[in-house]
PDB file of C-alpha atoms in Angstrom:
ATOM      1  CA  MET A 119     -23.618 -49.782  62.172  1.00 72.00           C
ATOM      2  CA  ASP A 120     -24.020 -52.619  64.997  1.00 91.00           C
ATOM      3  CA  MET A 121     -24.494 -56.482  62.538  1.00 94.00           C
ATOM      4  CA  GLY A 122     -25.641 -58.200  65.846  1.00 96.00           C
ATOM      5  CA  LEU A 123     -22.996 -60.540  65.170  1.00 97.00           C
ATOM      6  CA  CYS A 124     -21.164 -60.516  68.486  1.00 97.00           C
ATOM      7  CA  GLY A 125     -19.759 -63.974  69.984  1.00 96.00           C
ATOM      8  CA  LYS A 126     -20.828 -65.936  67.076  1.00 98.00           C
ATOM      9  CA  THR A 127     -17.952 -68.425  65.694  1.00 98.00           C
ATOM     10  CA  ALA A 128     -17.968 -67.963  62.307  1.00 98.00           C
ATOM     11  CA  LEU A 129     -14.914 -70.539  60.092  1.00 98.00           C
ATOM     12  CA  ILE A 130     -13.411 -68.938  56.958  1.00 98.00           C
ATOM     13  CA  THR A 131     -11.709 -70.807  54.872  1.00 98.00           C
ATOM     14  CA  GLY A 132      -8.771 -70.147  53.147  1.00 97.00           C
ATOM     15  CA  SER A 133      -8.967 -67.431  55.041  1.00 97.00           C
ATOM     16  CA  THR A 134      -4.624 -66.227  55.414  1.00 97.00           C
ATOM     17  CA  LYS A 135      -4.429 -64.336  52.584  1.00 95.00           C
ATOM     18  CA  GLY A 136      -6.887 -63.007  49.811  1.00 95.00           C
ATOM     19  CA  ILE A 137     -10.883 -62.328  50.012  1.00 97.00           C
ATOM     20  CA  GLY A 138     -11.243 -65.430  52.675  1.00 97.00           C
ATOM     21  CA  LYS A 139      -8.578 -62.999  55.243  1.00 98.00           C
ATOM     22  CA  ALA A 140     -10.802 -59.730  54.088  1.00 98.00           C
ATOM     23  CA  ILE A 141     -13.616 -62.038  55.230  1.00 98.00           C
ATOM     24  CA  ALA A 142     -12.168 -62.141  58.127  1.00 98.00           C
ATOM     25  CA  ILE A 143     -11.224 -59.117  59.483  1.00 98.00           C
ATOM     26  CA  GLU A 144     -14.396 -57.803  58.608  1.00 98.00           C
ATOM     27  CA  LEU A 145     -16.214 -60.880  60.841  1.00 98.00           C
ATOM     28  CA  ALA A 146     -13.670 -59.901  63.410  1.00 98.00           C
ATOM     29  CA  LYS A 147     -14.181 -56.041  63.607  1.00 97.00           C
ATOM     30  CA  GLU A 148     -18.801 -57.083  64.686  1.00 97.00           C
ATOM     31  CA  GLY A 149     -17.107 -59.041  67.514  1.00 97.00           C
ATOM     32  CA  VAL A 150     -17.087 -62.582  65.710  1.00 98.00           C
ATOM     33  CA  ASN A 151     -14.219 -65.416  66.741  1.00 98.00           C
ATOM     34  CA  VAL A 152     -12.998 -66.570  63.496  1.00 98.00           C
ATOM     35  CA  LEU A 153     -11.478 -69.632  63.154  1.00 98.00           C
ATOM     36  CA  ILE A 154      -8.311 -69.292  60.841  1.00 98.00           C
ATOM     37  CA  ASN A 155      -7.934 -71.565  58.151  1.00 98.00           C
ATOM     38  CA  GLY A 156      -5.054 -72.502  55.468  1.00 97.00           C
ATOM     39  CA  ARG A 157      -2.384 -75.540  54.775  1.00 96.00           C
ATOM     40  CA  ASN A 158       0.532 -73.520  56.163  1.00 96.00           C
ATOM     41  CA  TRP A 159       0.438 -74.357  59.670  1.00 96.00           C
ATOM     42  CA  ASN A 160       2.816 -71.062  59.604  1.00 97.00           C
ATOM     43  CA  GLU A 161       0.280 -68.917  57.640  1.00 97.00           C
ATOM     44  CA  VAL A 162      -2.720 -69.417  59.437  1.00 98.00           C
ATOM     45  CA  GLU A 163      -0.876 -68.442  63.571  1.00 98.00           C
ATOM     46  CA  GLN A 164       0.480 -66.121  62.066  1.00 98.00           C
ATOM     47  CA  THR A 165      -3.347 -64.670  60.656  1.00 98.00           C
ATOM     48  CA  VAL A 166      -4.385 -65.408  64.125  1.00 98.00           C
ATOM     49  CA  LYS A 167      -1.971 -62.702  65.586  1.00 98.00           C
ATOM     50  CA  GLU A 168      -2.942 -60.430  63.084  1.00 97.00           C
ATOM     51  CA  ILE A 169      -6.654 -60.925  64.203  1.00 98.00           C
ATOM     52  CA  LYS A 170      -5.847 -60.429  67.923  1.00 97.00           C
ATOM     53  CA  THR A 171      -3.934 -57.311  67.915  1.00 97.00           C
ATOM     54  CA  GLN A 172      -6.410 -55.310  65.865  1.00 96.00           C
ATOM     55  CA  PHE A 173      -9.098 -56.984  67.663  1.00 96.00           C
ATOM     56  CA  PRO A 174      -8.617 -58.088  71.158  1.00 94.00           C
ATOM     57  CA  SER A 175     -11.829 -58.540  72.190  1.00 93.00           C
ATOM     58  CA  THR A 176     -12.176 -61.322  70.243  1.00 95.00           C
ATOM     59  CA  SER A 177     -10.662 -65.231  70.644  1.00 95.00           C
ATOM     60  CA  PRO A 178      -9.338 -66.035  67.043  1.00 97.00           C
ATOM     61  CA  LEU A 179      -8.184 -69.298  66.221  1.00 97.00           C
ATOM     62  CA  PRO A 180      -5.981 -71.458  63.841  1.00 98.00           C
ATOM     63  CA  ALA A 181      -7.811 -74.044  61.972  1.00 98.00           C
ATOM     64  CA  ALA A 182      -5.109 -75.375  59.992  1.00 97.00           C
ATOM     65  CA  ALA A 183      -6.144 -77.927  57.353  1.00 97.00           C
ATOM     66  CA  ASP A 184      -6.364 -79.249  53.949  1.00 96.00           C
ATOM     67  CA  ILE A 185      -9.781 -79.433  53.829  1.00 95.00           C
ATOM     68  CA  ALA A 186      -9.982 -81.716  50.808  1.00 95.00           C
ATOM     69  CA  ASP A 187      -8.274 -84.403  52.432  1.00 95.00           C
ATOM     70  CA  THR A 188     -11.471 -86.170  54.269  1.00 96.00           C
ATOM     71  CA  GLN A 189      -9.128 -87.160  58.011  1.00 97.00           C
ATOM     72  CA  GLN A 190      -8.296 -83.248  58.257  1.00 97.00           C
ATOM     73  CA  ARG A 191     -11.796 -82.448  57.627  1.00 97.00           C
ATOM     74  CA  GLU A 192     -12.363 -84.992  59.943  1.00 97.00           C
ATOM     75  CA  ALA A 193     -10.107 -83.646  62.731  1.00 97.00           C
ATOM     76  CA  LEU A 194     -11.345 -80.032  61.932  1.00 97.00           C
ATOM     77  CA  PHE A 195     -14.637 -81.299  62.988  1.00 97.00           C
ATOM     78  CA  GLU A 196     -13.506 -83.021  66.100  1.00 97.00           C
ATOM     79  CA  ASN A 197     -11.655 -79.970  67.109  1.00 97.00           C
ATOM     80  CA  HIS A 198     -14.307 -77.422  66.329  1.00 97.00           C
ATOM     81  CA  PRO A 199     -17.402 -79.330  66.578  1.00 96.00           C
ATOM     82  CA  GLU A 200     -19.451 -76.097  66.525  1.00 96.00           C
ATOM     83  CA  ILE A 201     -19.688 -72.879  64.446  1.00 98.00           C
ATOM     84  CA  ASP A 202     -22.476 -70.362  64.448  1.00 98.00           C
ATOM     85  CA  ILE A 203     -20.860 -69.261  60.933  1.00 98.00           C
ATOM     86  CA  LEU A 204     -18.939 -71.244  57.570  1.00 98.00           C
ATOM     87  CA  VAL A 205     -17.631 -69.184  54.836  1.00 98.00           C
ATOM     88  CA  ASN A 206     -16.779 -71.508  52.264  1.00 98.00           C
ATOM     89  CA  ASN A 207     -14.328 -69.542  50.304  1.00 97.00           C
ATOM     90  CA  VAL A 208     -11.241 -72.332  49.185  1.00 93.00           C
ATOM     91  CA  GLY A 209     -10.847 -72.156  46.418  1.00 88.00           C
ATOM     92  CA  THR A 210      -8.285 -73.038  43.620  1.00 84.00           C
ATOM     93  CA  TYR A 211      -8.269 -72.048  39.364  1.00 79.00           C
ATOM     94  CA  GLU A 212      -5.984 -71.811  36.703  1.00 81.00           C
ATOM     95  CA  MET A 213      -6.917 -70.843  33.009  1.00 82.00           C
ATOM     96  CA  MET A 214      -6.417 -73.947  30.970  1.00 86.00           C
ATOM     97  CA  GLN A 215      -7.558 -75.092  27.385  1.00 86.00           C
ATOM     98  CA  TYR A 216     -10.289 -77.683  27.598  1.00 90.00           C
ATOM     99  CA  GLU A 217      -8.134 -80.335  25.085  1.00 91.00           C
ATOM    100  CA  TYR A 218      -5.758 -80.670  28.028  1.00 90.00           C
ATOM    101  CA  LEU A 219      -7.756 -80.482  30.751  1.00 91.00           C
ATOM    102  CA  THR A 220      -7.308 -84.303  32.380  1.00 93.00           C
ATOM    103  CA  ASP A 221      -9.815 -86.879  34.070  1.00 94.00           C
ATOM    104  CA  GLU A 222      -7.159 -85.870  37.069  1.00 93.00           C
ATOM    105  CA  VAL A 223      -7.232 -81.967  36.527  1.00 90.00           C
ATOM    106  CA  TRP A 224     -11.343 -82.473  36.338  1.00 90.00           C
ATOM    107  CA  GLU A 225     -11.062 -84.465  39.712  1.00 93.00           C
ATOM    108  CA  LYS A 226      -8.847 -82.494  41.518  1.00 93.00           C
ATOM    109  CA  TYR A 227     -11.714 -79.252  41.373  1.00 93.00           C
ATOM    110  CA  PHE A 228     -14.609 -81.032  42.315  1.00 95.00           C
ATOM    111  CA  ARG A 229     -12.654 -82.140  45.139  1.00 94.00           C
ATOM    112  CA  THR A 230     -11.430 -78.821  46.320  1.00 94.00           C
ATOM    113  CA  ASN A 231     -13.615 -76.495  45.001  1.00 95.00           C
ATOM    114  CA  VAL A 232     -17.538 -78.918  45.706  1.00 96.00           C
ATOM    115  CA  LEU A 233     -16.619 -81.785  47.633  1.00 96.00           C
ATOM    116  CA  ALA A 234     -14.436 -79.640  50.535  1.00 97.00           C
ATOM    117  CA  ALA A 235     -16.964 -77.286  50.699  1.00 97.00           C
ATOM    118  CA  ASN A 236     -20.240 -79.500  50.752  1.00 98.00           C
ATOM    119  CA  GLY A 237     -18.506 -82.204  53.626  1.00 98.00           C
ATOM    120  CA  LEU A 238     -18.533 -78.859  55.549  1.00 98.00           C
ATOM    121  CA  CYS A 239     -21.921 -77.939  54.838  1.00 98.00           C
ATOM    122  CA  LYS A 240     -22.548 -81.851  55.560  1.00 98.00           C
ATOM    123  CA  ASN A 241     -21.164 -82.209  58.983  1.00 98.00           C
ATOM    124  CA  TYR A 242     -22.435 -78.278  60.475  1.00 98.00           C
ATOM    125  CA  LEU A 243     -25.914 -77.849  58.383  1.00 98.00           C
ATOM    126  CA  PRO A 244     -28.070 -79.871  60.958  1.00 98.00           C
ATOM    127  CA  ARG A 245     -26.148 -78.440  64.234  1.00 97.00           C
ATOM    128  CA  MET A 246     -27.003 -75.099  62.735  1.00 98.00           C
ATOM    129  CA  LEU A 247     -30.922 -76.963  61.848  1.00 98.00           C
ATOM    130  CA  LYS A 248     -30.534 -77.591  65.621  1.00 97.00           C
ATOM    131  CA  ASN A 249     -29.382 -74.683  67.277  1.00 96.00           C
ATOM    132  CA  GLY A 250     -32.450 -72.518  65.608  1.00 96.00           C
ATOM    133  CA  PHE A 251     -29.765 -70.025  63.852  1.00 97.00           C
ATOM    134  CA  GLY A 252     -27.025 -70.253  60.827  1.00 98.00           C
ATOM    135  CA  ARG A 253     -25.161 -68.532  58.166  1.00 98.00           C
ATOM    136  CA  ILE A 254     -23.622 -70.301  55.823  1.00 98.00           C
ATOM    137  CA  VAL A 255     -22.411 -68.382  52.624  1.00 98.00           C
ATOM    138  CA  PHE A 256     -20.477 -69.748  49.050  1.00 98.00           C
ATOM    139  CA  ILE A 257     -17.705 -67.771  47.608  1.00 97.00           C
ATOM    140  CA  ALA A 258     -18.275 -68.792  44.318  1.00 96.00           C
ATOM    141  CA  SER A 259     -17.299 -65.710  41.246  1.00 92.00           C
ATOM    142  CA  GLU A 260     -18.908 -64.462  37.998  1.00 91.00           C
ATOM    143  CA  GLU A 261     -17.822 -67.923  36.148  1.00 87.00           C
ATOM    144  CA  ALA A 262     -20.166 -69.215  37.706  1.00 87.00           C
ATOM    145  CA  MET A 263     -23.559 -67.036  35.394  1.00 89.00           C
ATOM    146  CA  MET A 264     -20.997 -66.223  32.501  1.00 88.00           C
ATOM    147  CA  PRO A 265     -17.981 -68.712  32.196  1.00 88.00           C
ATOM    148  CA  SER A 266     -15.531 -66.900  29.939  1.00 87.00           C
ATOM    149  CA  GLY A 267     -14.437 -70.287  28.365  1.00 87.00           C
ATOM    150  CA  LEU A 268     -10.583 -69.637  29.499  1.00 86.00           C
ATOM    151  CA  MET A 269     -11.537 -72.241  32.906  1.00 86.00           C
ATOM    152  CA  PRO A 270     -13.830 -74.523  31.680  1.00 89.00           C
ATOM    153  CA  HIS A 271     -13.580 -76.350  35.027  1.00 91.00           C
ATOM    154  CA  TYR A 272     -13.845 -73.522  37.459  1.00 91.00           C
ATOM    155  CA  ALA A 273     -16.541 -72.290  35.640  1.00 91.00           C
ATOM    156  CA  MET A 274     -18.281 -75.590  36.060  1.00 94.00           C
ATOM    157  CA  THR A 275     -17.201 -75.853  40.087  1.00 95.00           C
ATOM    158  CA  LYS A 276     -18.342 -72.420  40.824  1.00 95.00           C
ATOM    159  CA  SER A 277     -21.756 -73.119  38.881  1.00 94.00           C
ATOM    160  CA  MET A 278     -22.223 -76.308  40.836  1.00 96.00           C
ATOM    161  CA  LEU A 279     -21.930 -74.319  44.144  1.00 96.00           C
ATOM    162  CA  LEU A 280     -24.714 -72.417  42.630  1.00 96.00           C
ATOM    163  CA  SER A 281     -27.166 -75.407  43.058  1.00 96.00           C
ATOM    164  CA  LEU A 282     -25.916 -76.488  45.808  1.00 97.00           C
ATOM    165  CA  SER A 283     -26.377 -73.445  47.621  1.00 98.00           C
ATOM    166  CA  LYS A 284     -30.476 -73.328  46.603  1.00 97.00           C
ATOM    167  CA  SER A 285     -30.898 -77.432  47.916  1.00 98.00           C
ATOM    168  CA  LEU A 286     -29.370 -76.927  50.466  1.00 98.00           C
ATOM    169  CA  SER A 287     -31.312 -73.728  51.475  1.00 98.00           C
ATOM    170  CA  LYS A 288     -34.686 -75.776  50.876  1.00 98.00           C
ATOM    171  CA  MET A 289     -34.033 -77.688  54.301  1.00 98.00           C
ATOM    172  CA  THR A 290     -33.584 -74.110  56.437  1.00 98.00           C
ATOM    173  CA  LYS A 291     -37.689 -73.346  55.877  1.00 97.00           C
ATOM    174  CA  GLY A 292     -39.055 -71.747  58.989  1.00 96.00           C
ATOM    175  CA  ILE A 293     -35.858 -71.580  60.731  1.00 97.00           C
ATOM    176  CA  GLU A 294     -33.519 -68.494  61.161  1.00 97.00           C
ATOM    177  CA  VAL A 295     -30.636 -70.329  59.076  1.00 98.00           C
ATOM    178  CA  THR A 296     -29.765 -69.382  55.611  1.00 98.00           C
ATOM    179  CA  VAL A 297     -27.305 -70.351  52.758  1.00 98.00           C
ATOM    180  CA  ASN A 298     -25.938 -68.176  50.004  1.00 98.00           C
ATOM    181  CA  THR A 299     -23.590 -68.088  47.344  1.00 98.00           C
ATOM    182  CA  ILE A 300     -21.875 -64.372  46.837  1.00 98.00           C
ATOM    183  CA  MET A 301     -20.678 -63.659  43.159  1.00 96.00           C
ATOM    184  CA  PRO A 302     -17.796 -61.671  43.137  1.00 96.00           C
ATOM    185  CA  GLY A 303     -16.016 -60.379  40.106  1.00 94.00           C
ATOM    186  CA  PRO A 304     -11.995 -60.118  39.083  1.00 92.00           C
ATOM    187  CA  THR A 305     -10.820 -58.845  42.435  1.00 94.00           C
ATOM    188  CA  LEU A 306      -7.698 -57.483  43.879  1.00 93.00           C
ATOM    189  CA  SER A 307      -5.713 -60.324  45.150  1.00 89.00           C
ATOM    190  CA  GLU A 308      -1.562 -60.306  46.243  1.00 88.00           C
ATOM    191  CA  ASN A 309      -1.269 -62.335  43.392  1.00 84.00           C
ATOM    192  CA  VAL A 310      -3.040 -60.325  40.521  1.00 87.00           C
ATOM    193  CA  HIS A 311      -1.474 -56.316  42.865  1.00 92.00           C
ATOM    194  CA  GLN A 312       1.981 -58.551  41.767  1.00 90.00           C
ATOM    195  CA  ILE A 313       0.914 -59.956  38.381  1.00 87.00           C
ATOM    196  CA  ILE A 314      -0.841 -56.213  37.810  1.00 92.00           C
ATOM    197  CA  THR A 315       2.951 -54.236  38.792  1.00 93.00           C
ATOM    198  CA  GLY A 316       4.983 -55.996  36.980  1.00 92.00           C
ATOM    199  CA  MET A 317       2.900 -54.421  33.398  1.00 91.00           C
ATOM    200  CA  PHE A 318       4.352 -51.978  31.589  1.00 91.00           C
ATOM    201  CA  PRO A 319       7.270 -51.782  33.294  1.00 89.00           C
ATOM    202  CA  ASN A 320       8.623 -49.532  30.656  1.00 85.00           C
ATOM    203  CA  GLU A 321       6.127 -46.859  30.927  1.00 89.00           C
ATOM    204  CA  GLY A 322       6.517 -45.139  33.931  1.00 90.00           C
ATOM    205  CA  LEU A 323       2.442 -45.601  35.070  1.00 92.00           C
ATOM    206  CA  SER A 324       1.483 -45.817  38.634  1.00 93.00           C
ATOM    207  CA  PHE A 325      -0.347 -48.844  39.855  1.00 94.00           C
ATOM    208  CA  SER A 326      -3.793 -47.380  39.683  1.00 93.00           C
ATOM    209  CA  GLU A 327      -3.045 -46.048  35.753  1.00 92.00           C
ATOM    210  CA  LYS A 328      -1.584 -49.831  34.572  1.00 93.00           C
ATOM    211  CA  GLU A 329      -4.979 -51.042  36.829  1.00 93.00           C
ATOM    212  CA  MET A 330      -7.144 -49.066  34.856  1.00 93.00           C
ATOM    213  CA  LYS A 331      -4.796 -49.599  31.073  1.00 93.00           C
ATOM    214  CA  PHE A 332      -5.081 -53.737  31.944  1.00 92.00           C
ATOM    215  CA  MET A 333      -8.995 -53.468  32.571  1.00 92.00           C
ATOM    216  CA  GLU A 334      -9.519 -51.142  29.313  1.00 93.00           C
ATOM    217  CA  SER A 335      -7.305 -54.207  26.995  1.00 92.00           C
ATOM    218  CA  SER A 336      -8.905 -57.071  28.663  1.00 90.00           C
ATOM    219  CA  LEU A 337     -11.699 -56.929  30.806  1.00 91.00           C
ATOM    220  CA  PRO A 338     -13.938 -54.016  28.917  1.00 93.00           C
ATOM    221  CA  GLN A 339     -16.637 -55.423  29.475  1.00 92.00           C
ATOM    222  CA  SER A 340     -16.607 -55.118  33.562  1.00 94.00           C
ATOM    223  CA  GLU A 341     -18.111 -51.416  34.342  1.00 95.00           C
ATOM    224  CA  LEU A 342     -16.341 -50.611  37.551  1.00 95.00           C
ATOM    225  CA  GLN A 343     -12.439 -50.879  35.272  1.00 94.00           C
ATOM    226  CA  ARG A 344     -10.764 -51.802  38.089  1.00 95.00           C
ATOM    227  CA  PHE A 345     -10.000 -54.733  40.565  1.00 95.00           C
ATOM    228  CA  ILE A 346     -12.915 -55.293  43.093  1.00 97.00           C
ATOM    229  CA  LYS A 347     -11.246 -54.756  46.939  1.00 97.00           C
ATOM    230  CA  PRO A 348     -11.423 -58.059  48.806  1.00 97.00           C
ATOM    231  CA  ILE A 349     -12.615 -55.730  51.633  1.00 97.00           C
ATOM    232  CA  GLU A 350     -15.529 -54.954  49.423  1.00 98.00           C
ATOM    233  CA  ILE A 351     -16.059 -58.259  49.525  1.00 98.00           C
ATOM    234  CA  GLY A 352     -15.522 -58.876  53.546  1.00 98.00           C
ATOM    235  CA  ARG A 353     -18.144 -56.176  54.058  1.00 98.00           C
ATOM    236  CA  LEU A 354     -21.027 -57.523  51.794  1.00 98.00           C
ATOM    237  CA  THR A 355     -20.035 -61.194  53.707  1.00 98.00           C
ATOM    238  CA  THR A 356     -20.437 -59.833  56.943  1.00 98.00           C
ATOM    239  CA  PHE A 357     -23.544 -58.082  56.362  1.00 98.00           C
ATOM    240  CA  ILE A 358     -25.476 -61.622  54.789  1.00 98.00           C
ATOM    241  CA  CYS A 359     -23.874 -62.755  57.645  1.00 98.00           C
ATOM    242  CA  SER A 360     -25.764 -61.240  59.626  1.00 98.00           C
ATOM    243  CA  PRO A 361     -29.362 -61.209  60.716  1.00 97.00           C
ATOM    244  CA  TYR A 362     -30.156 -58.178  59.286  1.00 97.00           C
ATOM    245  CA  ALA A 363     -29.554 -60.080  55.829  1.00 98.00           C
ATOM    246  CA  SER A 364     -32.470 -63.588  56.693  1.00 97.00           C
ATOM    247  CA  ALA A 365     -34.581 -62.827  53.752  1.00 97.00           C
ATOM    248  CA  PHE A 366     -31.225 -63.641  51.331  1.00 98.00           C
ATOM    249  CA  LYS A 367     -31.966 -67.592  51.784  1.00 98.00           C
ATOM    250  CA  GLY A 368     -31.009 -69.145  48.279  1.00 97.00           C
ATOM    251  CA  SER A 369     -29.745 -65.650  46.814  1.00 97.00           C
ATOM    252  CA  PRO A 370     -27.223 -65.346  44.078  1.00 96.00           C
ATOM    253  CA  ILE A 371     -25.822 -62.408  44.763  1.00 96.00           C
ATOM    254  CA  ARG A 372     -23.360 -60.875  42.532  1.00 96.00           C
ATOM    255  CA  MET A 373     -20.734 -58.513  43.467  1.00 96.00           C
ATOM    256  CA  ASP A 374     -18.978 -58.601  40.065  1.00 95.00           C
ATOM    257  CA  GLY A 375     -19.047 -54.955  39.392  1.00 95.00           C
ATOM    258  CA  GLY A 376     -21.023 -54.985  35.788  1.00 94.00           C
ATOM    259  CA  MET A 377     -18.915 -57.815  34.303  1.00 92.00           C
ATOM    260  CA  VAL A 378     -22.328 -60.096  34.253  1.00 91.00           C
ATOM    261  CA  PRO A 379     -24.333 -58.647  31.072  1.00 89.00           C
ATOM    262  CA  THR A 380     -27.476 -59.979  31.571  1.00 89.00           C
ATOM    263  CA  ILE A 381     -30.341 -58.940  34.149  1.00 87.00           C
ATOM    264  CA  PHE A 382     -30.791 -61.731  35.524  1.00 83.00           C
TER     265      PHE A 382
END
């Protein structure tokens, strides 16, 4: 299906691996010129080459920067002043007990998961409003609605993104610009794949069997009973970025595999 995005330009933060890379690939499939972002220049360049090889009709570009750093963010704006789509995917997470969370940890998570995304929006949203078209998508988590208690600092920042998305959406009234948040559930990132692969080493299980065993023991509330694939999130994000999704405004969009037990 043609999503009507050919020729658009998209910045996807944290797009050298995992969910971000999957989003970049799915957008590139639709003819979008993707800006690949990450802190490691070599990883950014490699991802650009991969996407260019797969989709030679598009023009992926490197956008290496630590977006949590104000100066690097400003340099990014100078190099790429105009975009049509912004996917705020970058986020840091780690399981930590509440009593061990120092002010420095809280500040780090707020700066990386919230202020960096807000800084990008503050620069690009006014330009989108002026141009009459734009898409901003925040990648949050089911933790935003259903904090597990294992990552209170992370859950707090993801809840903030829901509020920020709704506030910014108010600015798009009557304009073909949308701001939305996607909330994935547990996702099969590269790190998760390695962790699951290393589990149950003496039982001769296939990866899918290990995955199911882990789900049954650790995530029994999941109705999907497998990890969400990054490509699935990439496809949903691509749709939300398309003209076909114009009616989604300020929406919290759940893709949690049934993790959240409530209707709302």
